[in-house]
JSON list of C-alpha atoms and ligand atoms in Angstrom, two decimals:
[
{"chain": "A", "resi": 1, "resn": "MET", "atom": "CA", "xyz": [38.22, 9.92, 4.03]},
{"chain": "A", "resi": 2, "resn": "GLU", "atom": "CA", "xyz": [36.19, 12.21, 6.39]},
{"chain": "A", "resi": 3, "resn": "VAL", "atom": "CA", "xyz": [32.69, 13.70, 4.20]},
{"chain": "A", "resi": 4, "resn": "LEU", "atom": "CA", "xyz": [29.73, 15.67, 5.27]},
{"chain": "A", "resi": 5, "resn": "GLY", "atom": "CA", "xyz": [26.95, 14.48, 5.17]},
{"chain": "A", "resi": 6, "resn": "ILE", "atom": "CA", "xyz": [22.97, 16.11, 5.22]},
{"chain": "A", "resi": 7, "resn": "ASP", "atom": "CA", "xyz": [20.15, 14.37, 4.69]},
{"chain": "A", "resi": 8, "resn": "ILE", "atom": "CA", "xyz": [17.32, 17.43, 3.90]},
{"chain": "A", "resi": 9, "resn": "GLY", "atom": "CA", "xyz": [13.40, 15.93, 4.79]},
{"chain": "A", "resi": 10, "resn": "GLY", "atom": "CA", "xyz": [10.27, 16.61, 4.85]},
{"chain": "A", "resi": 11, "resn": "SER", "atom": "CA", "xyz": [10.24, 17.66, 8.20]},
{"chain": "A", "resi": 12, "resn": "ALA", "atom": "CA", "xyz": [14.24, 18.47, 9.45]},
{"chain": "A", "resi": 13, "resn": "ILE", "atom": "CA", "xyz": [17.58, 19.11, 8.18]},
{"chain": "A", "resi": 14, "resn": "LYS", "atom": "CA", "xyz": [19.63, 16.18, 9.49]},
{"chain": "A", "resi": 15, "resn": "GLY", "atom": "CA", "xyz": [23.47, 16.38, 8.92]},
{"chain": "A", "resi": 16, "resn": "ALA", "atom": "CA", "xyz": [27.10, 14.78, 10.33]},
{"chain": "A", "resi": 17, "resn": "VAL", "atom": "CA", "xyz": [30.81, 13.63, 9.27]},
{"chain": "A", "resi": 18, "resn": "VAL", "atom": "CA", "xyz": [31.04, 10.25, 7.96]},
{"chain": "A", "resi": 19, "resn": "ASP", "atom": "CA", "xyz": [33.74, 7.89, 7.85]},
{"chain": "A", "resi": 20, "resn": "THR", "atom": "CA", "xyz": [33.45, 6.66, 4.30]},
{"chain": "A", "resi": 21, "resn": "LYS", "atom": "CA", "xyz": [35.50, 3.82, 4.96]},
{"chain": "A", "resi": 22, "resn": "THR", "atom": "CA", "xyz": [32.93, 2.20, 7.87]},
{"chain": "A", "resi": 23, "resn": "GLY", "atom": "CA", "xyz": [29.99, 4.58, 7.17]},
{"chain": "A", "resi": 24, "resn": "LYS", "atom": "CA", "xyz": [30.26, 5.31, 11.45]},
{"chain": "A", "resi": 25, "resn": "PHE", "atom": "CA", "xyz": [29.64, 9.08, 12.33]},
{"chain": "A", "resi": 26, "resn": "VAL", "atom": "CA", "xyz": [32.90, 10.71, 13.52]},
{"chain": "A", "resi": 27, "resn": "ALA", "atom": "CA", "xyz": [31.08, 12.95, 15.76]},
{"chain": "A", "resi": 28, "resn": "GLU", "atom": "CA", "xyz": [27.79, 13.06, 17.21]},
{"chain": "A", "resi": 29, "resn": "LYS", "atom": "CA", "xyz": [24.57, 13.95, 14.08]},
{"chain": "A", "resi": 30, "resn": "PHE", "atom": "CA", "xyz": [23.15, 17.68, 14.14]},
{"chain": "A", "resi": 31, "resn": "ARG", "atom": "CA", "xyz": [19.20, 18.12, 13.93]},
{"chain": "A", "resi": 32, "resn": "ILE", "atom": "CA", "xyz": [17.38, 21.27, 12.32]},
{"chain": "A", "resi": 33, "resn": "GLU", "atom": "CA", "xyz": [13.80, 21.28, 12.44]},
{"chain": "A", "resi": 34, "resn": "THR", "atom": "CA", "xyz": [11.79, 23.46, 9.21]},
{"chain": "A", "resi": 35, "resn": "SER", "atom": "CA", "xyz": [8.58, 24.57, 8.14]},
{"chain": "A", "resi": 36, "resn": "GLN", "atom": "CA", "xyz": [6.66, 22.33, 6.02]},
{"chain": "A", "resi": 37, "resn": "PRO", "atom": "CA", "xyz": [7.89, 22.38, 3.30]},
{"chain": "A", "resi": 38, "resn": "SER", "atom": "CA", "xyz": [10.58, 24.52, 4.12]},
{"chain": "A", "resi": 39, "resn": "GLN", "atom": "CA", "xyz": [11.38, 27.02, 1.20]},
{"chain": "A", "resi": 40, "resn": "VAL", "atom": "CA", "xyz": [14.08, 27.53, -0.75]},
{"chain": "A", "resi": 41, "resn": "LYS", "atom": "CA", "xyz": [15.96, 30.34, 1.30]},
{"chain": "A", "resi": 42, "resn": "GLU", "atom": "CA", "xyz": [15.40, 28.68, 4.38]},
{"chain": "A", "resi": 43, "resn": "THR", "atom": "CA", "xyz": [16.45, 25.49, 2.77]},
{"chain": "A", "resi": 44, "resn": "VAL", "atom": "CA", "xyz": [19.90, 27.13, 2.24]},
{"chain": "A", "resi": 45, "resn": "ALA", "atom": "CA", "xyz": [20.00, 28.61, 5.19]},
{"chain": "A", "resi": 46, "resn": "ILE", "atom": "CA", "xyz": [19.65, 26.06, 7.51]},
{"chain": "A", "resi": 47, "resn": "VAL", "atom": "CA", "xyz": [22.19, 23.75, 5.21]},
{"chain": "A", "resi": 48, "resn": "SER", "atom": "CA", "xyz": [24.69, 27.06, 5.84]},
{"chain": "A", "resi": 49, "resn": "GLU", "atom": "CA", "xyz": [23.93, 26.35, 9.29]},
{"chain": "A", "resi": 50, "resn": "LEU", "atom": "CA", "xyz": [25.04, 22.54, 9.63]},
{"chain": "A", "resi": 51, "resn": "VAL", "atom": "CA", "xyz": [28.33, 23.14, 7.80]},
{"chain": "A", "resi": 52, "resn": "LYS", "atom": "CA", "xyz": [28.89, 26.26, 10.60]},
{"chain": "A", "resi": 53, "resn": "HIS", "atom": "CA", "xyz": [28.35, 23.51, 13.35]},
{"chain": "A", "resi": 54, "resn": "PHE", "atom": "CA", "xyz": [30.58, 21.05, 11.97]},
{"chain": "A", "resi": 55, "resn": "LYS", "atom": "CA", "xyz": [33.45, 23.95, 11.03]},
{"chain": "A", "resi": 56, "resn": "TRP", "atom": "CA", "xyz": [33.08, 21.98, 7.63]},
{"chain": "A", "resi": 57, "resn": "LYS", "atom": "CA", "xyz": [35.50, 22.98, 4.42]},
{"chain": "A", "resi": 58, "resn": "GLY", "atom": "CA", "xyz": [35.49, 20.05, 2.87]},
{"chain": "A", "resi": 59, "resn": "LYS", "atom": "CA", "xyz": [33.33, 17.86, 0.14]},
{"chain": "A", "resi": 60, "resn": "ILE", "atom": "CA", "xyz": [30.01, 17.24, 1.45]},
{"chain": "A", "resi": 61, "resn": "GLY", "atom": "CA", "xyz": [27.24, 15.03, 0.07]},
{"chain": "A", "resi": 62, "resn": "CYS", "atom": "CA", "xyz": [23.58, 15.67, 0.25]},
{"chain": "A", "resi": 63, "resn": "GLY", "atom": "CA", "xyz": [20.20, 13.85, -0.37]},
{"chain": "A", "resi": 64, "resn": "PHE", "atom": "CA", "xyz": [16.92, 15.49, -0.76]},
{"chain": "A", "resi": 65, "resn": "PRO", "atom": "CA", "xyz": [13.85, 14.39, -1.04]},
{"chain": "A", "resi": 66, "resn": "ALA", "atom": "CA", "xyz": [13.46, 14.69, -5.39]},
{"chain": "A", "resi": 67, "resn": "VAL", "atom": "CA", "xyz": [14.50, 13.25, -8.67]},
{"chain": "A", "resi": 68, "resn": "VAL", "atom": "CA", "xyz": [17.85, 15.07, -8.29]},
{"chain": "A", "resi": 69, "resn": "MET", "atom": "CA", "xyz": [19.89, 14.70, -12.28]},
{"chain": "A", "resi": 70, "resn": "ASN", "atom": "CA", "xyz": [23.47, 16.08, -12.49]},
{"chain": "A", "resi": 71, "resn": "GLY", "atom": "CA", "xyz": [22.44, 18.58, -9.52]},
{"chain": "A", "resi": 72, "resn": "VAL", "atom": "CA", "xyz": [18.96, 19.74, -10.79]},
{"chain": "A", "resi": 73, "resn": "VAL", "atom": "CA", "xyz": [16.12, 19.38, -9.17]},
{"chain": "A", "resi": 74, "resn": "LYS", "atom": "CA", "xyz": [13.68, 17.94, -11.41]},
{"chain": "A", "resi": 75, "resn": "THR", "atom": "CA", "xyz": [10.40, 17.22, -9.30]},
{"chain": "A", "resi": 76, "resn": "ALA", "atom": "CA", "xyz": [9.11, 18.70, -6.24]},
{"chain": "A", "resi": 77, "resn": "ALA", "atom": "CA", "xyz": [6.26, 16.48, -4.91]},
{"chain": "A", "resi": 78, "resn": "ASN", "atom": "CA", "xyz": [6.76, 17.40, -1.23]},
{"chain": "A", "resi": 79, "resn": "ILE", "atom": "CA", "xyz": [8.84, 20.44, -1.27]},
{"chain": "A", "resi": 80, "resn": "ASP", "atom": "CA", "xyz": [8.95, 24.36, -2.40]},
{"chain": "A", "resi": 81, "resn": "ARG", "atom": "CA", "xyz": [8.27, 24.35, -5.67]},
{"chain": "A", "resi": 82, "resn": "ALA", "atom": "CA", "xyz": [10.47, 26.91, -6.08]},
{"chain": "A", "resi": 83, "resn": "PHE", "atom": "CA", "xyz": [12.85, 24.21, -6.22]},
{"chain": "A", "resi": 84, "resn": "ILE", "atom": "CA", "xyz": [12.39, 22.65, -9.59]},
{"chain": "A", "resi": 85, "resn": "GLY", "atom": "CA", "xyz": [14.92, 24.08, -11.99]},
{"chain": "A", "resi": 86, "resn": "VAL", "atom": "CA", "xyz": [17.61, 24.97, -9.84]},
{"chain": "A", "resi": 87, "resn": "ASN", "atom": "CA", "xyz": [21.11, 23.83, -10.19]},
{"chain": "A", "resi": 88, "resn": "ALA", "atom": "CA", "xyz": [21.53, 22.30, -6.00]},
{"chain": "A", "resi": 89, "resn": "ASN", "atom": "CA", "xyz": [25.14, 21.65, -6.28]},
{"chain": "A", "resi": 90, "resn": "LYS", "atom": "CA", "xyz": [25.38, 25.25, -7.14]},
{"chain": "A", "resi": 91, "resn": "LEU", "atom": "CA", "xyz": [23.04, 26.58, -4.70]},
{"chain": "A", "resi": 92, "resn": "PHE", "atom": "CA", "xyz": [24.79, 24.94, -2.00]},
{"chain": "A", "resi": 93, "resn": "GLY", "atom": "CA", "xyz": [27.88, 24.74, -2.94]},
{"chain": "A", "resi": 94, "resn": "LYS", "atom": "CA", "xyz": [27.88, 28.67, -3.00]},
{"chain": "A", "resi": 95, "resn": "ALA", "atom": "CA", "xyz": [25.92, 29.26, 0.14]},
{"chain": "A", "resi": 96, "resn": "THR", "atom": "CA", "xyz": [28.89, 27.08, 2.03]},
{"chain": "A", "resi": 97, "resn": "GLY", "atom": "CA", "xyz": [31.15, 27.54, 0.15]},
{"chain": "A", "resi": 98, "resn": "CYS", "atom": "CA", "xyz": [31.92, 23.71, -0.41]},
{"chain": "A", "resi": 99, "resn": "PRO", "atom": "CA", "xyz": [32.27, 21.42, -3.17]},
{"chain": "A", "resi": 100, "resn": "VAL", "atom": "CA", "xyz": [28.61, 19.90, -2.42]},
{"chain": "A", "resi": 101, "resn": "HIS", "atom": "CA", "xyz": [27.11, 16.80, -4.75]},
{"chain": "A", "resi": 102, "resn": "VAL", "atom": "CA", "xyz": [23.11, 16.56, -4.59]},
{"chain": "A", "resi": 103, "resn": "LEU", "atom": "CA", "xyz": [21.30, 13.46, -5.40]},
{"chain": "A", "resi": 104, "resn": "ASN", "atom": "CA", "xyz": [17.43, 11.73, -4.38]},
{"chain": "A", "resi": 105, "resn": "ASP", "atom": "CA", "xyz": [17.09, 10.77, -0.78]},
{"chain": "A", "resi": 106, "resn": "ALA", "atom": "CA", "xyz": [16.42, 7.49, -1.10]},
{"chain": "A", "resi": 107, "resn": "ASP", "atom": "CA", "xyz": [18.88, 6.42, -3.58]},
{"chain": "A", "resi": 108, "resn": "VAL", "atom": "CA", "xyz": [21.61, 7.66, -1.23]},
{"chain": "A", "resi": 109, "resn": "ALA", "atom": "CA", "xyz": [19.92, 5.99, 1.81]},
{"chain": "A", "resi": 110, "resn": "GLY", "atom": "CA", "xyz": [19.36, 3.12, -0.32]},
{"chain": "A", "resi": 111, "resn": "PHE", "atom": "CA", "xyz": [23.12, 3.24, -1.11]},
{"chain": "A", "resi": 112, "resn": "ALA", "atom": "CA", "xyz": [24.37, 3.74, 2.78]},
{"chain": "A", "resi": 113, "resn": "GLU", "atom": "CA", "xyz": [22.09, 0.16, 3.00]},
{"chain": "A", "resi": 114, "resn": "MET", "atom": "CA", "xyz": [23.06, -1.95, 0.43]},
{"chain": "A", "resi": 115, "resn": "LYS", "atom": "CA", "xyz": [26.89, -0.95, 1.59]},
{"chain": "A", "resi": 116, "resn": "PHE", "atom": "CA", "xyz": [27.09, -0.99, 5.64]},
{"chain": "A", "resi": 117, "resn": "GLY", "atom": "CA", "xyz": [23.33, -2.30, 6.35]},
{"chain": "A", "resi": 118, "resn": "LYS", "atom": "CA", "xyz": [21.66, -6.05, 6.15]},
{"chain": "A", "resi": 119, "resn": "ALA", "atom": "CA", "xyz": [21.21, -6.36, 2.65]},
{"chain": "A", "resi": 120, "resn": "LYS", "atom": "CA", "xyz": [25.16, -5.77, 2.37]},
{"chain": "A", "resi": 121, "resn": "ASN", "atom": "CA", "xyz": [26.73, -7.68, -0.61]},
{"chain": "A", "resi": 122, "resn": "PHE", "atom": "CA", "xyz": [22.64, -8.77, -1.82]},
{"chain": "A", "resi": 123, "resn": "LYS", "atom": "CA", "xyz": [23.45, -9.77, -5.58]},
{"chain": "A", "resi": 124, "resn": "ASP", "atom": "CA", "xyz": [20.00, -10.26, -6.76]},
{"chain": "A", "resi": 125, "resn": "PHE", "atom": "CA", "xyz": [17.24, -8.36, -7.59]},
{"chain": "A", "resi": 126, "resn": "ALA", "atom": "CA", "xyz": [16.50, -5.39, -4.54]},
{"chain": "A", "resi": 127, "resn": "ILE", "atom": "CA", "xyz": [13.68, -2.65, -3.74]},
{"chain": "A", "resi": 128, "resn": "PHE", "atom": "CA", "xyz": [14.89, -0.51, -1.20]},
{"chain": "A", "resi": 129, "resn": "LEU", "atom": "CA", "xyz": [11.44, 2.09, -0.21]},
{"chain": "A", "resi": 130, "resn": "THR", "atom": "CA", "xyz": [11.71, 4.86, 2.70]},
{"chain": "A", "resi": 131, "resn": "VAL", "atom": "CA", "xyz": [8.44, 5.11, 3.78]},
{"chain": "A", "resi": 132, "resn": "GLY", "atom": "CA", "xyz": [7.78, 8.22, 5.16]},
{"chain": "A", "resi": 133, "resn": "THR", "atom": "CA", "xyz": [6.04, 12.02, 4.79]},
{"chain": "A", "resi": 134, "resn": "GLY", "atom": "CA", "xyz": [6.05, 10.47, 1.45]},
{"chain": "A", "resi": 135, "resn": "ILE", "atom": "CA", "xyz": [7.19, 7.33, -0.04]},
{"chain": "A", "resi": 136, "resn": "GLY", "atom": "CA", "xyz": [11.11, 6.98, -1.86]},
{"chain": "A", "resi": 137, "resn": "SER", "atom": "CA", "xyz": [12.49, 3.68, -3.70]},
{"chain": "A", "resi": 138, "resn": "ALA", "atom": "CA", "xyz": [15.87, 2.92, -4.84]},
{"chain": "A", "resi": 139, "resn": "LEU", "atom": "CA", "xyz": [16.52, 0.06, -6.54]},
{"chain": "A", "resi": 140, "resn": "PHE", "atom": "CA", "xyz": [19.08, -2.29, -6.89]},
{"chain": "A", "resi": 141, "resn": "ASN", "atom": "CA", "xyz": [20.74, -4.68, -9.32]},
{"chain": "A", "resi": 142, "resn": "LYS", "atom": "CA", "xyz": [23.60, -6.87, -8.53]},
{"chain": "A", "resi": 143, "resn": "GLY", "atom": "CA", "xyz": [24.07, -3.87, -6.16]},
{"chain": "A", "resi": 144, "resn": "LYS", "atom": "CA", "xyz": [24.09, -1.49, -9.09]},
{"chain": "A", "resi": 145, "resn": "LEU", "atom": "CA", "xyz": [21.94, 1.71, -8.27]},
{"chain": "A", "resi": 146, "resn": "ILE", "atom": "CA", "xyz": [19.16, 2.22, -11.23]},
{"chain": "A", "resi": 147, "resn": "PRO", "atom": "CA", "xyz": [19.19, 6.02, -9.79]},
{"chain": "A", "resi": 148, "resn": "ASN", "atom": "CA", "xyz": [16.06, 8.57, -8.89]},
{"chain": "A", "resi": 149, "resn": "SER", "atom": "CA", "xyz": [13.45, 5.39, -9.58]},
{"chain": "A", "resi": 150, "resn": "GLU", "atom": "CA", "xyz": [10.55, 7.60, -7.84]},
{"chain": "A", "resi": 151, "resn": "LEU", "atom": "CA", "xyz": [8.26, 3.90, -7.48]},
{"chain": "A", "resi": 152, "resn": "GLY", "atom": "CA", "xyz": [5.90, 6.69, -5.14]},
{"chain": "A", "resi": 153, "resn": "HIS", "atom": "CA", "xyz": [4.27, 8.08, -7.28]},
{"chain": "A", "resi": 154, "resn": "ILE", "atom": "CA", "xyz": [3.51, 4.50, -9.71]},
{"chain": "A", "resi": 155, "resn": "TYR", "atom": "CA", "xyz": [-0.06, 5.22, -10.01]},
{"chain": "A", "resi": 156, "resn": "MET", "atom": "CA", "xyz": [-2.01, 1.80, -7.75]},
{"chain": "A", "resi": 157, "resn": "PRO", "atom": "CA", "xyz": [-4.64, 0.18, -9.82]},
{"chain": "A", "resi": 158, "resn": "ASN", "atom": "CA", "xyz": [-7.00, 1.78, -7.22]},
{"chain": "A", "resi": 159, "resn": "GLY", "atom": "CA", "xyz": [-6.54, 5.17, -9.28]},
{"chain": "A", "resi": 160, "resn": "LEU", "atom": "CA", "xyz": [-4.00, 7.12, -6.50]},
{"chain": "A", "resi": 161, "resn": "LYS", "atom": "CA", "xyz": [-0.34, 7.40, -6.38]},
{"chain": "A", "resi": 162, "resn": "GLY", "atom": "CA", "xyz": [1.38, 5.23, -3.98]},
{"chain": "A", "resi": 163, "resn": "GLU", "atom": "CA", "xyz": [2.72, 7.53, -1.72]},
{"chain": "A", "resi": 164, "resn": "LYS", "atom": "CA", "xyz": [-0.77, 9.12, -1.32]},
{"chain": "A", "resi": 165, "resn": "TYR", "atom": "CA", "xyz": [-2.41, 5.89, -0.39]},
{"chain": "A", "resi": 166, "resn": "ALA", "atom": "CA", "xyz": [0.54, 3.91, 1.39]},
{"chain": "A", "resi": 167, "resn": "SER", "atom": "CA", "xyz": [2.66, 6.34, 3.27]},
{"chain": "A", "resi": 168, "resn": "ASP", "atom": "CA", "xyz": [3.33, 7.08, 6.98]},
{"chain": "A", "resi": 169, "resn": "GLY", "atom": "CA", "xyz": [1.90, 10.61, 6.09]},
{"chain": "A", "resi": 170, "resn": "VAL", "atom": "CA", "xyz": [-0.68, 8.93, 5.22]},
{"chain": "A", "resi": 171, "resn": "ARG", "atom": "CA", "xyz": [-1.45, 6.69, 7.92]},
{"chain": "A", "resi": 172, "resn": "LYS", "atom": "CA", "xyz": [-1.06, 9.65, 10.44]},
{"chain": "A", "resi": 173, "resn": "HIS", "atom": "CA", "xyz": [-3.20, 12.29, 8.55]},
{"chain": "A", "resi": 174, "resn": "GLU", "atom": "CA", "xyz": [-5.49, 9.71, 8.28]},
{"chain": "A", "resi": 175, "resn": "ASN", "atom": "CA", "xyz": [-5.12, 8.43, 11.85]},
{"chain": "A", "resi": 176, "resn": "LEU", "atom": "CA", "xyz": [-5.15, 5.06, 10.25]},
{"chain": "A", "resi": 177, "resn": "ASP", "atom": "CA", "xyz": [-4.09, 1.85, 12.86]},
{"chain": "A", "resi": 178, "resn": "TRP", "atom": "CA", "xyz": [-1.11, -0.40, 12.00]},
{"chain": "A", "resi": 179, "resn": "ASP", "atom": "CA", "xyz": [-4.25, -2.96, 10.77]},
{"chain": "A", "resi": 180, "resn": "THR", "atom": "CA", "xyz": [-5.52, -0.88, 8.35]},
{"chain": "A", "resi": 181, "resn": "TRP", "atom": "CA", "xyz": [-2.48, 0.84, 7.35]},
{"chain": "A", "resi": 182, "resn": "GLY", "atom": "CA", "xyz": [-0.64, -2.63, 6.87]},
{"chain": "A", "resi": 183, "resn": "LYS", "atom": "CA", "xyz": [-2.85, -4.04, 4.71]},
{"chain": "A", "resi": 184, "resn": "ARG", "atom": "CA", "xyz": [-3.20, -0.69, 2.34]},
{"chain": "A", "resi": 185, "resn": "PHE", "atom": "CA", "xyz": [0.85, -1.22, 2.45]},
{"chain": "A", "resi": 186, "resn": "ASN", "atom": "CA", "xyz": [0.50, -4.93, 1.65]},
{"chain": "A", "resi": 187, "resn": "GLU", "atom": "CA", "xyz": [-1.38, -3.66, -1.52]},
{"chain": "A", "resi": 188, "resn": "TYR", "atom": "CA", "xyz": [1.36, -1.04, -2.83]},
{"chain": "A", "resi": 189, "resn": "LEU", "atom": "CA", "xyz": [4.03, -4.38, -2.17]},
{"chain": "A", "resi": 190, "resn": "THR", "atom": "CA", "xyz": [1.98, -6.69, -4.30]},
{"chain": "A", "resi": 191, "resn": "TYR", "atom": "CA", "xyz": [1.14, -4.07, -7.06]},
{"chain": "A", "resi": 192, "resn": "LEU", "atom": "CA", "xyz": [5.11, -3.09, -7.09]},
{"chain": "A", "resi": 193, "resn": "GLU", "atom": "CA", "xyz": [5.53, -6.84, -6.92]},
{"chain": "A", "resi": 194, "resn": "GLN", "atom": "CA", "xyz": [3.60, -7.50, -10.16]},
{"chain": "A", "resi": 195, "resn": "THR", "atom": "CA", "xyz": [4.99, -5.04, -11.44]},
{"chain": "A", "resi": 196, "resn": "PHE", "atom": "CA", "xyz": [8.59, -5.71, -11.42]},
{"chain": "A", "resi": 197, "resn": "TYR", "atom": "CA", "xyz": [8.94, -8.73, -9.41]},
{"chain": "A", "resi": 198, "resn": "PRO", "atom": "CA", "xyz": [12.16, -8.33, -6.68]},
{"chain": "A", "resi": 199, "resn": "ASN", "atom": "CA", "xyz": [13.63, -10.77, -4.48]},
{"chain": "A", "resi": 200, "resn": "LEU", "atom": "CA", "xyz": [14.15, -8.39, -2.03]},
{"chain": "A", "resi": 201, "resn": "PHE", "atom": "CA", "xyz": [12.52, -5.54, -0.59]},
{"chain": "A", "resi": 202, "resn": "ILE", "atom": "CA", "xyz": [14.26, -3.46, 2.19]},
{"chain": "A", "resi": 203, "resn": "ILE", "atom": "CA", "xyz": [11.73, -0.74, 4.58]},
{"chain": "A", "resi": 204, "resn": "GLY", "atom": "CA", "xyz": [13.65, 2.37, 5.76]},
{"chain": "A", "resi": 205, "resn": "GLY", "atom": "CA", "xyz": [12.38, 5.11, 7.00]},
{"chain": "A", "resi": 206, "resn": "GLY", "atom": "CA", "xyz": [10.38, 5.88, 10.34]},
{"chain": "A", "resi": 207, "resn": "THR", "atom": "CA", "xyz": [7.61, 2.80, 9.66]},
{"chain": "A", "resi": 208, "resn": "SER", "atom": "CA", "xyz": [10.86, 0.30, 9.54]},
{"chain": "A", "resi": 209, "resn": "ARG", "atom": "CA", "xyz": [10.89, 0.44, 13.33]},
{"chain": "A", "resi": 210, "resn": "ARG", "atom": "CA", "xyz": [7.73, -0.55, 13.22]},
{"chain": "A", "resi": 211, "resn": "LEU", "atom": "CA", "xyz": [7.55, -3.55, 10.55]},
{"chain": "A", "resi": 212, "resn": "ASP", "atom": "CA", "xyz": [6.69, -5.82, 13.76]},
{"chain": "A", "resi": 213, "resn": "LEU", "atom": "CA", "xyz": [2.97, -4.46, 13.97]},
{"chain": "A", "resi": 214, "resn": "PHE", "atom": "CA", "xyz": [2.13, -4.87, 10.53]},
{"chain": "A", "resi": 215, "resn": "LYS", "atom": "CA", "xyz": [4.53, -7.96, 8.60]},
{"chain": "A", "resi": 216, "resn": "HIS", "atom": "CA", "xyz": [1.98, -10.45, 9.42]},
{"chain": "A", "resi": 217, "resn": "HIS", "atom": "CA", "xyz": [0.18, -8.41, 7.05]},
{"chain": "A", "resi": 218, "resn": "LEU", "atom": "CA", "xyz": [2.16, -8.39, 3.97]},
{"chain": "A", "resi": 219, "resn": "THR", "atom": "CA", "xyz": [1.56, -11.74, 1.25]},
{"chain": "A", "resi": 220, "resn": "VAL", "atom": "CA", "xyz": [4.23, -11.29, -1.46]},
{"chain": "A", "resi": 221, "resn": "ASN", "atom": "CA", "xyz": [6.30, -13.61, -2.42]},
{"chain": "A", "resi": 222, "resn": "ALA", "atom": "CA", "xyz": [9.53, -11.91, -1.89]},
{"chain": "A", "resi": 223, "resn": "ARG", "atom": "CA", "xyz": [11.53, -10.95, 1.40]},
{"chain": "A", "resi": 224, "resn": "VAL", "atom": "CA", "xyz": [11.06, -7.90, 3.17]},
{"chain": "A", "resi": 225, "resn": "ILE", "atom": "CA", "xyz": [13.34, -6.76, 5.90]},
{"chain": "A", "resi": 226, "resn": "ALA", "atom": "CA", "xyz": [13.38, -3.34, 7.79]},
{"chain": "A", "resi": 227, "resn": "ALA", "atom": "CA", "xyz": [16.46, -1.05, 7.08]},
{"chain": "A", "resi": 228, "resn": "THR", "atom": "CA", "xyz": [19.59, -1.16, 9.72]},
{"chain": "A", "resi": 229, "resn": "LEU", "atom": "CA", "xyz": [20.35, 1.92, 9.89]},
{"chain": "A", "resi": 230, "resn": "GLN", "atom": "CA", "xyz": [17.35, 3.90, 10.12]},
{"chain": "A", "resi": 231, "resn": "ASN", "atom": "CA", "xyz": [17.06, 7.56, 10.12]},
{"chain": "A", "resi": 232, "resn": "ASP", "atom": "CA", "xyz": [20.84, 7.59, 10.01]},
{"chain": "A", "resi": 233, "resn": "ALA", "atom": "CA", "xyz": [20.85, 5.93, 5.79]},
{"chain": "A", "resi": 234, "resn": "GLY", "atom": "CA", "xyz": [20.37, 9.06, 4.53]},
{"chain": "A", "resi": 235, "resn": "ILE", "atom": "CA", "xyz": [23.16, 10.82, 5.42]},
{"chain": "A", "resi": 236, "resn": "ILE", "atom": "CA", "xyz": [25.66, 8.04, 5.88]},
{"chain": "A", "resi": 237, "resn": "GLY", "atom": "CA", "xyz": [24.75, 7.68, 1.57]},
{"chain": "A", "resi": 238, "resn": "ALA", "atom": "CA", "xyz": [25.01, 11.22, 0.89]},
{"chain": "A", "resi": 239, "resn": "ALA", "atom": "CA", "xyz": [28.42, 11.57, 2.60]},
{"chain": "A", "resi": 240, "resn": "LEU", "atom": "CA", "xyz": [29.51, 7.99, 0.49]},
{"chain": "A", "resi": 241, "resn": "GLN", "atom": "CA", "xyz": [28.00, 9.11, -3.07]},
{"chain": "A", "resi": 242, "resn": "ALA", "atom": "CA", "xyz": [30.20, 12.81, -2.69]},
{"chain": "B", "resi": 301, "resn": "LIG", "atom": "C1", "xyz": [9.53, 11.89, -3.64]},
{"chain": "B", "resi": 301, "resn": "LIG", "atom": "C2", "xyz": [10.93, 11.12, -4.12]},
{"chain": "B", "resi": 301, "resn": "LIG", "atom": "C3", "xyz": [11.62, 10.87, -2.62]},
{"chain": "B", "resi": 301, "resn": "LIG", "atom": "C4", "xyz": [10.34, 10.76, -1.50]},
{"chain": "B", "resi": 301, "resn": "LIG", "atom": "C5", "xyz": [11.40, 10.36, -0.40]},
{"chain": "B", "resi": 301, "resn": "LIG", "atom": "C6", "xyz": [8.76, 11.85, -2.45]},
{"chain": "B", "resi": 301, "resn": "LIG", "atom": "O1", "xyz": [7.62, 12.66, -3.01]},
{"chain": "B", "resi": 301, "resn": "LIG", "atom": "O2", "xyz": [8.95, 12.61, -4.88]},
{"chain": "B", "resi": 301, "resn": "LIG", "atom": "O3", "xyz": [12.01, 12.16, -4.98]},
{"chain": "B", "resi": 301, "resn": "LIG", "atom": "O4", "xyz": [12.65, 9.98, -2.44]},
{"chain": "B", "resi": 301, "resn": "LIG", "atom": "O5", "xyz": [8.93, 11.94, -1.82]},
{"chain": "B", "resi": 301, "resn": "LIG", "atom": "O6", "xyz": [11.37, 11.50, 0.89]}
]
């Protein structure tokens, strides 16, 4: 089956038509930059533009950077606060004329990794993290997703939220070198490990490509691997979940 997968991110909205059996794109993906944070109206306009670009008429799956319960947006850490309380399924559905299924971005990206990535068939407890502007998380126990986990918002012993201390956004904003940031990220992973004791951490988002630059600072007992689908995971997972 073919589904249009859309990944709404902090700085861009991307989409592609996905073959849900293989997880492969049917045609090249399309990306549109947004302002930061993108306002509700702008986000809706860009999603509609993507749908028009693909001349799409069928089902749409959409990853969104917030807690989403039954289509309703519950939080807004790095997005327009006006999204809170909005039924995103209805909002994007009305604008595009297609059935739209919106879920948390990290949950869908993690789902794609567990299905098509290196962690395929992993049966123990895995924590998937998207490390970008914020930190998103997805928990998988025996391959089953526990949704809306929000581990980027967990308070660390230093009093800061994980994503305010160790996200890629913070690395860029504070101009940290990879060694300094790698040690911070290790503190964050260590805190997660001591709280959840996972068997595996999967690192997604832009940083996953740079794991070789900071892996030597990671001292957790759990295995740490880079996500394989990288920037496409959100689109693929959104399509699969729809
Ligand atoms: C949001 C999460 C999201 C993550 C990555 C966080 O700030 O609270 O819902 O998954 O950013 O986009």
